[in-house]
GROMACS .gro file of C-alpha atoms in nm:
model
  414
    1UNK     CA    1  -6.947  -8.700  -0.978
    2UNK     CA    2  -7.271  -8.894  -0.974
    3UNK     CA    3  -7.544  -8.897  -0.739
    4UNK     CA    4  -7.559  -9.223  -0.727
    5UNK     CA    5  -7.507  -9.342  -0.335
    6UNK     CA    6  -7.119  -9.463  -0.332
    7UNK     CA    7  -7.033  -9.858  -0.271
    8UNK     CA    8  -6.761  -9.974  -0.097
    9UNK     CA    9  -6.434  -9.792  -0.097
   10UNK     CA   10  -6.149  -9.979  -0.140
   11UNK     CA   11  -5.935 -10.107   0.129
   12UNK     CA   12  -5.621  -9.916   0.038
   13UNK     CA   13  -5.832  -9.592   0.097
   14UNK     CA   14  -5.959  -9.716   0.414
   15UNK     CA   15  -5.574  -9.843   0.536
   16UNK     CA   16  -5.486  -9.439   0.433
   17UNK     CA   17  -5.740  -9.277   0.646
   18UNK     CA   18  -5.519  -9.286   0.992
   19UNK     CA   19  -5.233  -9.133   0.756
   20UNK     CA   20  -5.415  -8.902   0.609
   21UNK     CA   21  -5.591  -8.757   0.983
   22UNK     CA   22  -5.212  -8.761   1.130
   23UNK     CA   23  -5.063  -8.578   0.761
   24UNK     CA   24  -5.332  -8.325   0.815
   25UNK     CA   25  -5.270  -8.255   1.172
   26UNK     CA   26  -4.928  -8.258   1.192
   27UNK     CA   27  -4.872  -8.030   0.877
   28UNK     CA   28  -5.149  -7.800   0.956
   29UNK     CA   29  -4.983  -7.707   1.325
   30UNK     CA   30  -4.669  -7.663   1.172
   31UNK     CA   31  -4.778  -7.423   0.942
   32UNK     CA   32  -5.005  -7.231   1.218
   33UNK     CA   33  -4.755  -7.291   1.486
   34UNK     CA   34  -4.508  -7.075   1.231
   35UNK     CA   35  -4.837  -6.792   1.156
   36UNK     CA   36  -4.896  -6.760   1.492
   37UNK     CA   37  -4.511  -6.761   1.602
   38UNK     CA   38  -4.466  -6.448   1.425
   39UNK     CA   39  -4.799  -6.256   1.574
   40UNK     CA   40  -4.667  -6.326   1.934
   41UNK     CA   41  -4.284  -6.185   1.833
   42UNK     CA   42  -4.514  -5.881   1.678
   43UNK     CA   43  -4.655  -5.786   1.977
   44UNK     CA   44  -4.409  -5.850   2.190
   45UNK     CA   45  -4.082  -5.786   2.043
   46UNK     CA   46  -4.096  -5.653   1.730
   47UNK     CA   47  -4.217  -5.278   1.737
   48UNK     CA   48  -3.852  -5.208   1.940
   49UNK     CA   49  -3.660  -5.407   1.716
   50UNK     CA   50  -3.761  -5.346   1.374
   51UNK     CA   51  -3.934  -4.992   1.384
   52UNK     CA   52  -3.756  -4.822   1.659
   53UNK     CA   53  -3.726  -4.496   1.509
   54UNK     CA   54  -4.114  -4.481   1.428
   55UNK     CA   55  -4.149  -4.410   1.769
   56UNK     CA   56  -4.284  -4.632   2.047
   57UNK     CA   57  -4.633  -4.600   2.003
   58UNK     CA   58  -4.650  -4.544   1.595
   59UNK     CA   59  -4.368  -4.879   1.597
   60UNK     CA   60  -4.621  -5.146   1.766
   61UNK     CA   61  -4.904  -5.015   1.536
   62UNK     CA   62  -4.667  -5.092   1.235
   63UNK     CA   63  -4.543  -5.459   1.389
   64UNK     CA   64  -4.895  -5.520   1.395
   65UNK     CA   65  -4.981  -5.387   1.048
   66UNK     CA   66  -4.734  -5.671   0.928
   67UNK     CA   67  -4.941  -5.949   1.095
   68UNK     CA   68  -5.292  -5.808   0.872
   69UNK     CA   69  -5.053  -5.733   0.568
   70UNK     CA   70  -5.048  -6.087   0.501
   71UNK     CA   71  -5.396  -6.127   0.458
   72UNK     CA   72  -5.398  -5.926   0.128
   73UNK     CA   73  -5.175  -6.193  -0.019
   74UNK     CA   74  -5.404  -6.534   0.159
   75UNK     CA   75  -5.649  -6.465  -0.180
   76UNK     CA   76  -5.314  -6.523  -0.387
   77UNK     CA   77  -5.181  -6.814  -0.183
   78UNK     CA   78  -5.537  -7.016  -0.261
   79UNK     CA   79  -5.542  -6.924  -0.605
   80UNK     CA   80  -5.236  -7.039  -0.680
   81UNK     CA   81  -5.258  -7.337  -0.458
   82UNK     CA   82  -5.617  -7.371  -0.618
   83UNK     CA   83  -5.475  -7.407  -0.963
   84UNK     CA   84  -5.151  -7.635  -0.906
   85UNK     CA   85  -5.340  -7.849  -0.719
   86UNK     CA   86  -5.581  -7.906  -0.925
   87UNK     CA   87  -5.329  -7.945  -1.200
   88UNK     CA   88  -5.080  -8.179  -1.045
   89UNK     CA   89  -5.237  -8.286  -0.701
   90UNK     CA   90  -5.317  -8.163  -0.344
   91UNK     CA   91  -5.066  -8.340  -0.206
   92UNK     CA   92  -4.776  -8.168  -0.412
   93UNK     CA   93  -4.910  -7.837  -0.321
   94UNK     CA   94  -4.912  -7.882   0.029
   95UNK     CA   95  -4.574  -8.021   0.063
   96UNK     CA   96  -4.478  -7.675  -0.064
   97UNK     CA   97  -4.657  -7.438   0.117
   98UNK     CA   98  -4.515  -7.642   0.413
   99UNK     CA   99  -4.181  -7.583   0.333
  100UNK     CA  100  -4.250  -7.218   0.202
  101UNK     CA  101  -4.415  -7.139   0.528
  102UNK     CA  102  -4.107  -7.297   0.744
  103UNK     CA  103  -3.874  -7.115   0.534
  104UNK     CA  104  -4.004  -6.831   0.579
  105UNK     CA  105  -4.048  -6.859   0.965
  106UNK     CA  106  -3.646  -6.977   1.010
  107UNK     CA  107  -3.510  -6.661   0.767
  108UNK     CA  108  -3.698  -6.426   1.050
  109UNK     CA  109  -3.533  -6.598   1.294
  110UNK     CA  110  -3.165  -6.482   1.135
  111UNK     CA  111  -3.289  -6.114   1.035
  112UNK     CA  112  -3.099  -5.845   1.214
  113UNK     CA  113  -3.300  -5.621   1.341
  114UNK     CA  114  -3.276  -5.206   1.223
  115UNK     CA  115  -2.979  -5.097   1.425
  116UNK     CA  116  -2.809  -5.388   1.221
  117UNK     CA  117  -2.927  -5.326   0.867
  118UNK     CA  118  -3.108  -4.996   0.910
  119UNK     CA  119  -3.469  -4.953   0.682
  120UNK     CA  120  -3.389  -5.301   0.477
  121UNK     CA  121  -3.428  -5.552   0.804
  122UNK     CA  122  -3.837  -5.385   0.828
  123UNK     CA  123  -3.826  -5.449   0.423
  124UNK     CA  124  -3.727  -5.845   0.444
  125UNK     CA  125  -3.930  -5.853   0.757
  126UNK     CA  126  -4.260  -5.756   0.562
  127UNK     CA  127  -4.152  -5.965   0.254
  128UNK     CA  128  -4.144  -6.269   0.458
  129UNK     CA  129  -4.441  -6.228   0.604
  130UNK     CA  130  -4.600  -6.184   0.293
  131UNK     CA  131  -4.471  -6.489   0.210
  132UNK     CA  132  -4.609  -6.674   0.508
  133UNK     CA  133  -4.955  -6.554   0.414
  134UNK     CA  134  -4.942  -6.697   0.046
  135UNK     CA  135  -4.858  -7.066   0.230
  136UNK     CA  136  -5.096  -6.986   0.458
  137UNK     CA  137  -5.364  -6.924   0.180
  138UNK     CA  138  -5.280  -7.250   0.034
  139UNK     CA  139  -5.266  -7.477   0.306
  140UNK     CA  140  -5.591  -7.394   0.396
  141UNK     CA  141  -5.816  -7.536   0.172
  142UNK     CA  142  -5.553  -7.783   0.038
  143UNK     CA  143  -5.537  -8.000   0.354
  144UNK     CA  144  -5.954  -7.953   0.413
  145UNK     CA  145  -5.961  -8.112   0.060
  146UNK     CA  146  -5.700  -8.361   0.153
  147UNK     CA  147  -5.903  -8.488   0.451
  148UNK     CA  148  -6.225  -8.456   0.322
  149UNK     CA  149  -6.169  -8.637   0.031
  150UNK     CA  150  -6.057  -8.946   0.185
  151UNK     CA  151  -6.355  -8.916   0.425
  152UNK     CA  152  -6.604  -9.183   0.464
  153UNK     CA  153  -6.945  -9.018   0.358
  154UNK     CA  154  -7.071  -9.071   0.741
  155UNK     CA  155  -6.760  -8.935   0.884
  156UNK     CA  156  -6.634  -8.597   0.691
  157UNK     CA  157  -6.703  -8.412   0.988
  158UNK     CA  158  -6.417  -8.544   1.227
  159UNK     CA  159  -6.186  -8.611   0.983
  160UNK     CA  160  -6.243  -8.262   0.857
  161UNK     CA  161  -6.207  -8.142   1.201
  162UNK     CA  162  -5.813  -8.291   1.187
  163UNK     CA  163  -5.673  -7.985   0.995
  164UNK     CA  164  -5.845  -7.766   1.155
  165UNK     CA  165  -5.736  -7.929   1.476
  166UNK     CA  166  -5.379  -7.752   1.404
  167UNK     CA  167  -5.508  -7.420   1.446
  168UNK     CA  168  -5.523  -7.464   1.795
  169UNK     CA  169  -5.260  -7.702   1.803
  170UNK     CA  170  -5.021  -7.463   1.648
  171UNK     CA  171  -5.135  -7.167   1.895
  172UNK     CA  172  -5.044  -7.397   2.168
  173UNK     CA  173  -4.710  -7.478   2.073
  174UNK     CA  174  -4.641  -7.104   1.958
  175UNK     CA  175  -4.734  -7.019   2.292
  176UNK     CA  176  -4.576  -7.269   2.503
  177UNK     CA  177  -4.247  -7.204   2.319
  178UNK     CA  178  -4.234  -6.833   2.376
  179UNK     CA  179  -4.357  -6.915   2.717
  180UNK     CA  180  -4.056  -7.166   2.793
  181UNK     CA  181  -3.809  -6.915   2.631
  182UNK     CA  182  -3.967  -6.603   2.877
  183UNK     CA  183  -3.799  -6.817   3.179
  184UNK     CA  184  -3.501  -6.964   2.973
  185UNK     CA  185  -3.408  -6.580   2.823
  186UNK     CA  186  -3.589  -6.344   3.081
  187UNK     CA  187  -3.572  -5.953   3.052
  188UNK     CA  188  -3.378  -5.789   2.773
  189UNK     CA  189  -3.242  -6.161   2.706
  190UNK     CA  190  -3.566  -6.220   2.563
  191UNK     CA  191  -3.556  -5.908   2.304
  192UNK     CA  192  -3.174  -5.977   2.227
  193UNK     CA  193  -3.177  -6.338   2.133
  194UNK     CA  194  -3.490  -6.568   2.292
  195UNK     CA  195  -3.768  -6.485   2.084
  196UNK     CA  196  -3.545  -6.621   1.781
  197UNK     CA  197  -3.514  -6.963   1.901
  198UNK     CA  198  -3.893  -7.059   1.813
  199UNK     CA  199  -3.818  -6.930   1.457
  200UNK     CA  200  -3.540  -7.136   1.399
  201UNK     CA  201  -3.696  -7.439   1.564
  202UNK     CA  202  -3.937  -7.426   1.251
  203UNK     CA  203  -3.644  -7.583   1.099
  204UNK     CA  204  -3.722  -7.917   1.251
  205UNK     CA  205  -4.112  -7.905   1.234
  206UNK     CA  206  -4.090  -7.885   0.883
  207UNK     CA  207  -3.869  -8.188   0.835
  208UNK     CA  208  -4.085  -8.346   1.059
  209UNK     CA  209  -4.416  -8.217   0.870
  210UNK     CA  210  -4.288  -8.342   0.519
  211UNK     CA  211  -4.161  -8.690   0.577
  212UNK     CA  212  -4.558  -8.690   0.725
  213UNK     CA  213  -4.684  -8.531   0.420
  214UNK     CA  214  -4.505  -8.790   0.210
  215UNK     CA  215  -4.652  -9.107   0.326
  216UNK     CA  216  -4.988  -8.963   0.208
  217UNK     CA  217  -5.109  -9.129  -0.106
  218UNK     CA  218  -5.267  -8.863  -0.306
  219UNK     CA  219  -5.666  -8.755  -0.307
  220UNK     CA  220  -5.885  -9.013  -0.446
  221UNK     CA  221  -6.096  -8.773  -0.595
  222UNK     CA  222  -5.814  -8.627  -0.749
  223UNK     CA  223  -5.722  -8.907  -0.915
  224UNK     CA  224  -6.082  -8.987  -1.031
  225UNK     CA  225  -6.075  -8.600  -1.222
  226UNK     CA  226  -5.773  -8.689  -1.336
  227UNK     CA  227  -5.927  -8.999  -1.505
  228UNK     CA  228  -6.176  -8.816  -1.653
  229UNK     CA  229  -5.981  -8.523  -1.782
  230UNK     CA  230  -6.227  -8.307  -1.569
  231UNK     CA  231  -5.982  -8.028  -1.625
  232UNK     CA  232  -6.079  -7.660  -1.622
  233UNK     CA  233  -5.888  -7.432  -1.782
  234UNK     CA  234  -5.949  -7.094  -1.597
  235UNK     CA  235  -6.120  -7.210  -1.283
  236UNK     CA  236  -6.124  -6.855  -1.120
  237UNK     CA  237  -6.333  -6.786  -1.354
  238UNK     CA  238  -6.581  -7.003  -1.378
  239UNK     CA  239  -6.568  -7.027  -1.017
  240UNK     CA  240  -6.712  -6.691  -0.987
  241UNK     CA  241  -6.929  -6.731  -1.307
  242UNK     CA  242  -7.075  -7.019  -1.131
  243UNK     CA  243  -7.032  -7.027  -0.775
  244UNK     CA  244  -7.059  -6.603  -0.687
  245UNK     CA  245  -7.302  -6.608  -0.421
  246UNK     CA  246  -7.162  -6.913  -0.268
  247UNK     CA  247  -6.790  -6.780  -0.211
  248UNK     CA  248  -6.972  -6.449  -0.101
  249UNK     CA  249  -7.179  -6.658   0.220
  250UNK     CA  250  -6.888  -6.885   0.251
  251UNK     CA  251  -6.638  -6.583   0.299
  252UNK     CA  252  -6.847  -6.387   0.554
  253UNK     CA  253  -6.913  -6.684   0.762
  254UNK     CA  254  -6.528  -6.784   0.789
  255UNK     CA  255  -6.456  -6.413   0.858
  256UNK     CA  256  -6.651  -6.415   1.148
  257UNK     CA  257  -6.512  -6.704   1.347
  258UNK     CA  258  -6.167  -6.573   1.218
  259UNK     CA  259  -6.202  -6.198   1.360
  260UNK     CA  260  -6.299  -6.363   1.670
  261UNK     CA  261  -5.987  -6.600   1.690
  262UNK     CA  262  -5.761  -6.353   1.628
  263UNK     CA  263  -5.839  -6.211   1.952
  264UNK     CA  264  -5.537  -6.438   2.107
  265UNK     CA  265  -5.382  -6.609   1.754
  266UNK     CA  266  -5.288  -6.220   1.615
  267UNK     CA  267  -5.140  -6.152   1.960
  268UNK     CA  268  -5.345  -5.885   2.049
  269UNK     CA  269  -5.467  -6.032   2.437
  270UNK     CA  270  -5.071  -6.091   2.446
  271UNK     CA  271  -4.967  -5.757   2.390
  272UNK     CA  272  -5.252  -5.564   2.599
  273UNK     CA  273  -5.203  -5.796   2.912
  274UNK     CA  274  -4.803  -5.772   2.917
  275UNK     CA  275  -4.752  -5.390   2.757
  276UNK     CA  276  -4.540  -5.225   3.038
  277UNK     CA  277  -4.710  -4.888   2.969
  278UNK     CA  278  -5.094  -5.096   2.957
  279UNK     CA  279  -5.379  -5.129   3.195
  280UNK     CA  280  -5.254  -5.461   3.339
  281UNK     CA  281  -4.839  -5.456   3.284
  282UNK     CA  282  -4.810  -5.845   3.342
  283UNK     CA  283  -4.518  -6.051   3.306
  284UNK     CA  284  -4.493  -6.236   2.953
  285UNK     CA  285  -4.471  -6.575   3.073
  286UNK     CA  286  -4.744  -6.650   3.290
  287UNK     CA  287  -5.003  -6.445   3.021
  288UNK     CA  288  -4.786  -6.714   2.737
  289UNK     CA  289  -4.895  -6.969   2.939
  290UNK     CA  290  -5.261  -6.889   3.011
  291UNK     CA  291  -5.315  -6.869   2.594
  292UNK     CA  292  -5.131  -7.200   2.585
  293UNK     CA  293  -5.423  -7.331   2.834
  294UNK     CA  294  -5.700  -7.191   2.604
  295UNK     CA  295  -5.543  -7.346   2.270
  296UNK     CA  296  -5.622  -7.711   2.447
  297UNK     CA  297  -5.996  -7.646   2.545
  298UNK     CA  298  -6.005  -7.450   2.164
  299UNK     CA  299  -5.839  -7.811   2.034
  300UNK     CA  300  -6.082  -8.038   2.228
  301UNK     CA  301  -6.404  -7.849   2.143
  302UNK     CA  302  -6.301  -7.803   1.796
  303UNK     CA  303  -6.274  -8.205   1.766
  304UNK     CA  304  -6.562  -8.224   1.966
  305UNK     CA  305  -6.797  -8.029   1.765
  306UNK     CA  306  -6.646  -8.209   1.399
  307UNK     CA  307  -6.757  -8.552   1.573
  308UNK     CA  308  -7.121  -8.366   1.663
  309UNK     CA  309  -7.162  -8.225   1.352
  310UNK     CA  310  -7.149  -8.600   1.230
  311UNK     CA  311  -7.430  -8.652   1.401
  312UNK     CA  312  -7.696  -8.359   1.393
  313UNK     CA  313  -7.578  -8.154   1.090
  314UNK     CA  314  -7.278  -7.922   0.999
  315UNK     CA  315  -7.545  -7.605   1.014
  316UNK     CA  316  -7.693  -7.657   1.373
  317UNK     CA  317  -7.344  -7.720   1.525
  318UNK     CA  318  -7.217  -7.359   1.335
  319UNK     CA  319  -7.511  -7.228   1.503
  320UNK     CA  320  -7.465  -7.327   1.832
  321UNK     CA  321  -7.109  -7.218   1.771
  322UNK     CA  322  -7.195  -6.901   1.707
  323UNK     CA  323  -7.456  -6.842   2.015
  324UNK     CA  324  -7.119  -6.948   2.222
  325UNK     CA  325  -6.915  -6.689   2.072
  326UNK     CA  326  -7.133  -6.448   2.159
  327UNK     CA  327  -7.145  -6.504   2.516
  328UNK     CA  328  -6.756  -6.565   2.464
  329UNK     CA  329  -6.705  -6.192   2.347
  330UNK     CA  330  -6.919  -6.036   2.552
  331UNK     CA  331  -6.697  -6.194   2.863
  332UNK     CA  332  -6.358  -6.156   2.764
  333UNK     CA  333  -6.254  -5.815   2.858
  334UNK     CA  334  -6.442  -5.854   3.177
  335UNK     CA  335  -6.254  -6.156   3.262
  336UNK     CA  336  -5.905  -6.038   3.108
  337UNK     CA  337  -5.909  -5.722   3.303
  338UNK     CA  338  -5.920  -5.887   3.623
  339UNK     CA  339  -5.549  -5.918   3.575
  340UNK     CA  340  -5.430  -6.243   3.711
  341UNK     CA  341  -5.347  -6.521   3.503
  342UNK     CA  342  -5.641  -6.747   3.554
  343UNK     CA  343  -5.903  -6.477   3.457
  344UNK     CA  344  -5.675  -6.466   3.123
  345UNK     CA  345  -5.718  -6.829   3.112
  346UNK     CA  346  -6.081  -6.810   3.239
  347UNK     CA  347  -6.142  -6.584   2.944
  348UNK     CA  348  -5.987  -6.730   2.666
  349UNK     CA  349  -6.056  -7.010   2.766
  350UNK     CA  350  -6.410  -6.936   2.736
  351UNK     CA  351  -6.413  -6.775   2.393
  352UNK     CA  352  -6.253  -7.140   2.268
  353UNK     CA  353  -6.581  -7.314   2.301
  354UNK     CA  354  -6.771  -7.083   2.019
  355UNK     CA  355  -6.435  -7.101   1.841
  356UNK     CA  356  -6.420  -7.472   1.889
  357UNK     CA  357  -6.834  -7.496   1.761
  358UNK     CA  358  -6.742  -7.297   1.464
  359UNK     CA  359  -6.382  -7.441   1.332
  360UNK     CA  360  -6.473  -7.773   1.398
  361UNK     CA  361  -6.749  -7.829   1.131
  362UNK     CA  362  -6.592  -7.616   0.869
  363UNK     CA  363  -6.408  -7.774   0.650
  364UNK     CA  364  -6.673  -8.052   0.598
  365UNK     CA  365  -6.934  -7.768   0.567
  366UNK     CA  366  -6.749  -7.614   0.319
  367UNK     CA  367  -6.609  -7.972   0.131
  368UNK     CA  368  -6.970  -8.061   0.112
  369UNK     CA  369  -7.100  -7.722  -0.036
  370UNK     CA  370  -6.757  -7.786  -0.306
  371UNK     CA  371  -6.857  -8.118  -0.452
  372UNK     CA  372  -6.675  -8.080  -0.790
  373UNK     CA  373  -6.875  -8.218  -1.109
  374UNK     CA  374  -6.704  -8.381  -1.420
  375UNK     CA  375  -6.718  -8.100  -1.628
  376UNK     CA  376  -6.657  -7.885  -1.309
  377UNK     CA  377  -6.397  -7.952  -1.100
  378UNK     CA  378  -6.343  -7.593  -0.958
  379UNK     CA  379  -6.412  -7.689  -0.594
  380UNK     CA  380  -6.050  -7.719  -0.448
  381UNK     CA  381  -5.976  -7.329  -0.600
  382UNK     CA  382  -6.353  -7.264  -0.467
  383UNK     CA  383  -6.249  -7.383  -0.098
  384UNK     CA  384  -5.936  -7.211  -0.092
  385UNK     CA  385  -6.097  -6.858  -0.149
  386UNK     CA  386  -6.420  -6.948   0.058
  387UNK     CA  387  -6.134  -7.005   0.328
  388UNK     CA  388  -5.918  -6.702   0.236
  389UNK     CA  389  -6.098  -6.401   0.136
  390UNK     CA  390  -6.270  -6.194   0.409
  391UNK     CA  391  -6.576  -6.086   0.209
  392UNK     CA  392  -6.968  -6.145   0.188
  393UNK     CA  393  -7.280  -6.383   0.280
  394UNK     CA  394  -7.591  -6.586   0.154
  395UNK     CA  395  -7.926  -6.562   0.320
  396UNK     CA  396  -7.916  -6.954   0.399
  397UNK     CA  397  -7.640  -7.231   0.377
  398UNK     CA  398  -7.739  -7.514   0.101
  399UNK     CA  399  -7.942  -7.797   0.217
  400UNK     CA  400  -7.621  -8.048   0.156
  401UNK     CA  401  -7.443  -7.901   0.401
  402UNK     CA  402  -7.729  -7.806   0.661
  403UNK     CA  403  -7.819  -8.148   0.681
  404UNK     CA  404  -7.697  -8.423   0.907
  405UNK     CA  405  -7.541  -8.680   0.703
  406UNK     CA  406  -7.824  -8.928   0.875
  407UNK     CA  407  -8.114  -8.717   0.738
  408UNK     CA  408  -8.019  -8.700   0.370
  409UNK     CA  409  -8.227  -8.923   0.085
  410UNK     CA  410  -7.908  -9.020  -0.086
  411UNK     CA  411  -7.496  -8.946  -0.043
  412UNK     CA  412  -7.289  -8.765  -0.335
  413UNK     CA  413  -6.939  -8.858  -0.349
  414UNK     CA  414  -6.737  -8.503  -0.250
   0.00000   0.00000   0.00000
């Protein structure tokens, strides 16, 4: 678009903005609530039921090879999502990957595990995850773009901190469900039949997530490429003919905040605190719990941080993030391997506030360094890979997005 300094918007857009926060949210925890779902079943359940004959210690080394498997197929999820949506609409292509993702999530829930169906239950189980991670490649950039988009100039910060509000979100409800079903299905209860009622339950979320999704009017921006035909026709390519070095930087910065995260959301402080044969041996549902506790201070500093960034810049908020997740590393183990469930919390807890710094400013960050031009419009295919691959980095972030919104001469339209 322009660089002209935008006038008014229209009062339609502004009566869509609470919509569009709460179509963000809720769709965004349903789809992480389902990711993370299956990365808590993966540690805890799945090695035994699924790759039994693998042996014990080879078995939970494979369960958790099918959480990372999905990543390979994250790049394919935003391309795909990339195109279509540019083609007919973000809002189409998140209604799918919504119901792809719950799909997905329920059809786990029913799979028999390898005593039942022998080599092909670990088969479907792997093919549904992969599917998981292609919705999970689109939603992520699609509902950034989504938010963004309907943003006041002044504002993209917190309302891009809504989707990524359902990261934690969806942690906390992944956890709190397992946690309730530890003391509805203790014991062998648990690896019989409780750890499929949270899959199945996905059922309802996504009803719940579309009818949201569906009151959304679709991106104004969209509609304004739309207009002007701004239509690319292979924007992979010219979004690394044009944009190389800026996927590379965008890439390495997400993967760091990521790796981090995954320290609880891949299940791995789940599994080490409650593995019978471990250092600590804990009982699942207090540890369940304890994550649950972090996901809230990760969801209020992540909100926190998308209203700062508002204020003194997208970069200096990343950077304090970052400083935090140092200091958030370095204390974790300490604190986990006191072995009580408050030191669990204590230490989670803790690494939330870097995560918080560092999710919360994202989207806008990267919405701001995506503004797509007329004869352009590769941005919502360039956010989805920025947000999906695991690659590379730039020396320094533009000025556009390093800025506080206060400081610059004159506002672009995204």
């Amino acid at each position: 678009m322009t660089a002209s300094a935008p006038t008014t918007r229209p009062a339609r857009s502004r009566a869509e903005e609470p919509r569009v926060v709460l179509a963000t949210v809720v769709g965004t925890t349903v789809e992480w609530y389902d990711f993370f779902i299956y990365a808590f079943a993966a540690g805890l359940v799945f090695g035994p039921l699924f790759f039994e004959p693998a042996g014990e210690g080879i078995a939970k080394t494979l369960a958790f090879f099918t959480i990372g498997i999905s990543f390979l197929f994250r790049p394919l999820g935003a391309t795909l999502a990339g195109h279509f949506g540019d083609k007919f609409g973000r809002r189409v292509v998140l209604v799918i990957t919504l119901i792809m993702m719950g799909l997905s999530t329920a059809l786990i829930g029913l799979l028999p595990s390898y005593v039942q169906w022998g080599v092909a239950a670990p088969i479907l189980l792997i093919l549904l995850r992969v599917l998981q991670g292609i919705s999970a490649g689109g939603e992520c950039g699609g509902a950034v773009l989504m938010a963004v988009e309907h943003a006041p100039v002044r504002r993209r910060g917190i309302f891009g901190a809504a989707p990524q509000a359902g990261v934690p979100l969806g942690l906390l409800l992944a956890s709190a469900m397992l946690g309730l079903m530890a003391l509805i299905a203790p014991g062998d209860a648990f690896l019989e039949w409780g750890w499929r009622v949270p899959f199945l339950l996905s059922i309802v979320l996504i009803a719940v997530g579309y009818w949201v999704r569906r009151q959304v009017e679709e991106s104004p921006v969209f509609h304004e490429i739309s207009e002007r035909r701004a239509r690319t026709r292979m924007p992979l390519i010219q979004l690394f003919r044009r944009h190389t070095l800026l996927v590379i930087i965008a890439a390495f910065v997400f993967a760091g905040n990521n790796a981090v995260g995954y320290m609880t959301t891949g299940g791995f402080i789940q599994s080490y605190t409650t593995d019978p044969k471990g250092p600590l041996a804990l009982e699942r549902g207090p540890v369940l719990w304890a994550v649950a506790g972090s996901a809230v201070t990760w969801l209020i500093f992540t909100c926190f941080a998308g209203w700062l960034s508002d204020r003194i810049g997208r970069r200096t908020t990343y950077l304090i993030g970052w400083g935090a997740l140092a200091v958030g590393m370095l204390a974790l183990f300490p604190l986990v391997n006191l072995g009580t469930p408050l030191s669990i919390f204590a230490g989670t807890a803790l690494l939330t506030v870097g995560l918080g710094f560092t999710y919360g400013p994202q989207a806008a960050l990267y919405a701001s360094s995506s503004r797509p031009r007329s004869d352009s419009p590769v941005s919502p295919s360039r956010t989805r890979w920025d947000r999906s691959l695991v690659a590379p980095l730039r020396r320094r972030l533009p000025r556009s997005c390093s800025d506080a919104p206060g400081r610059r001469r004159r506002s672009r339209s995204i």
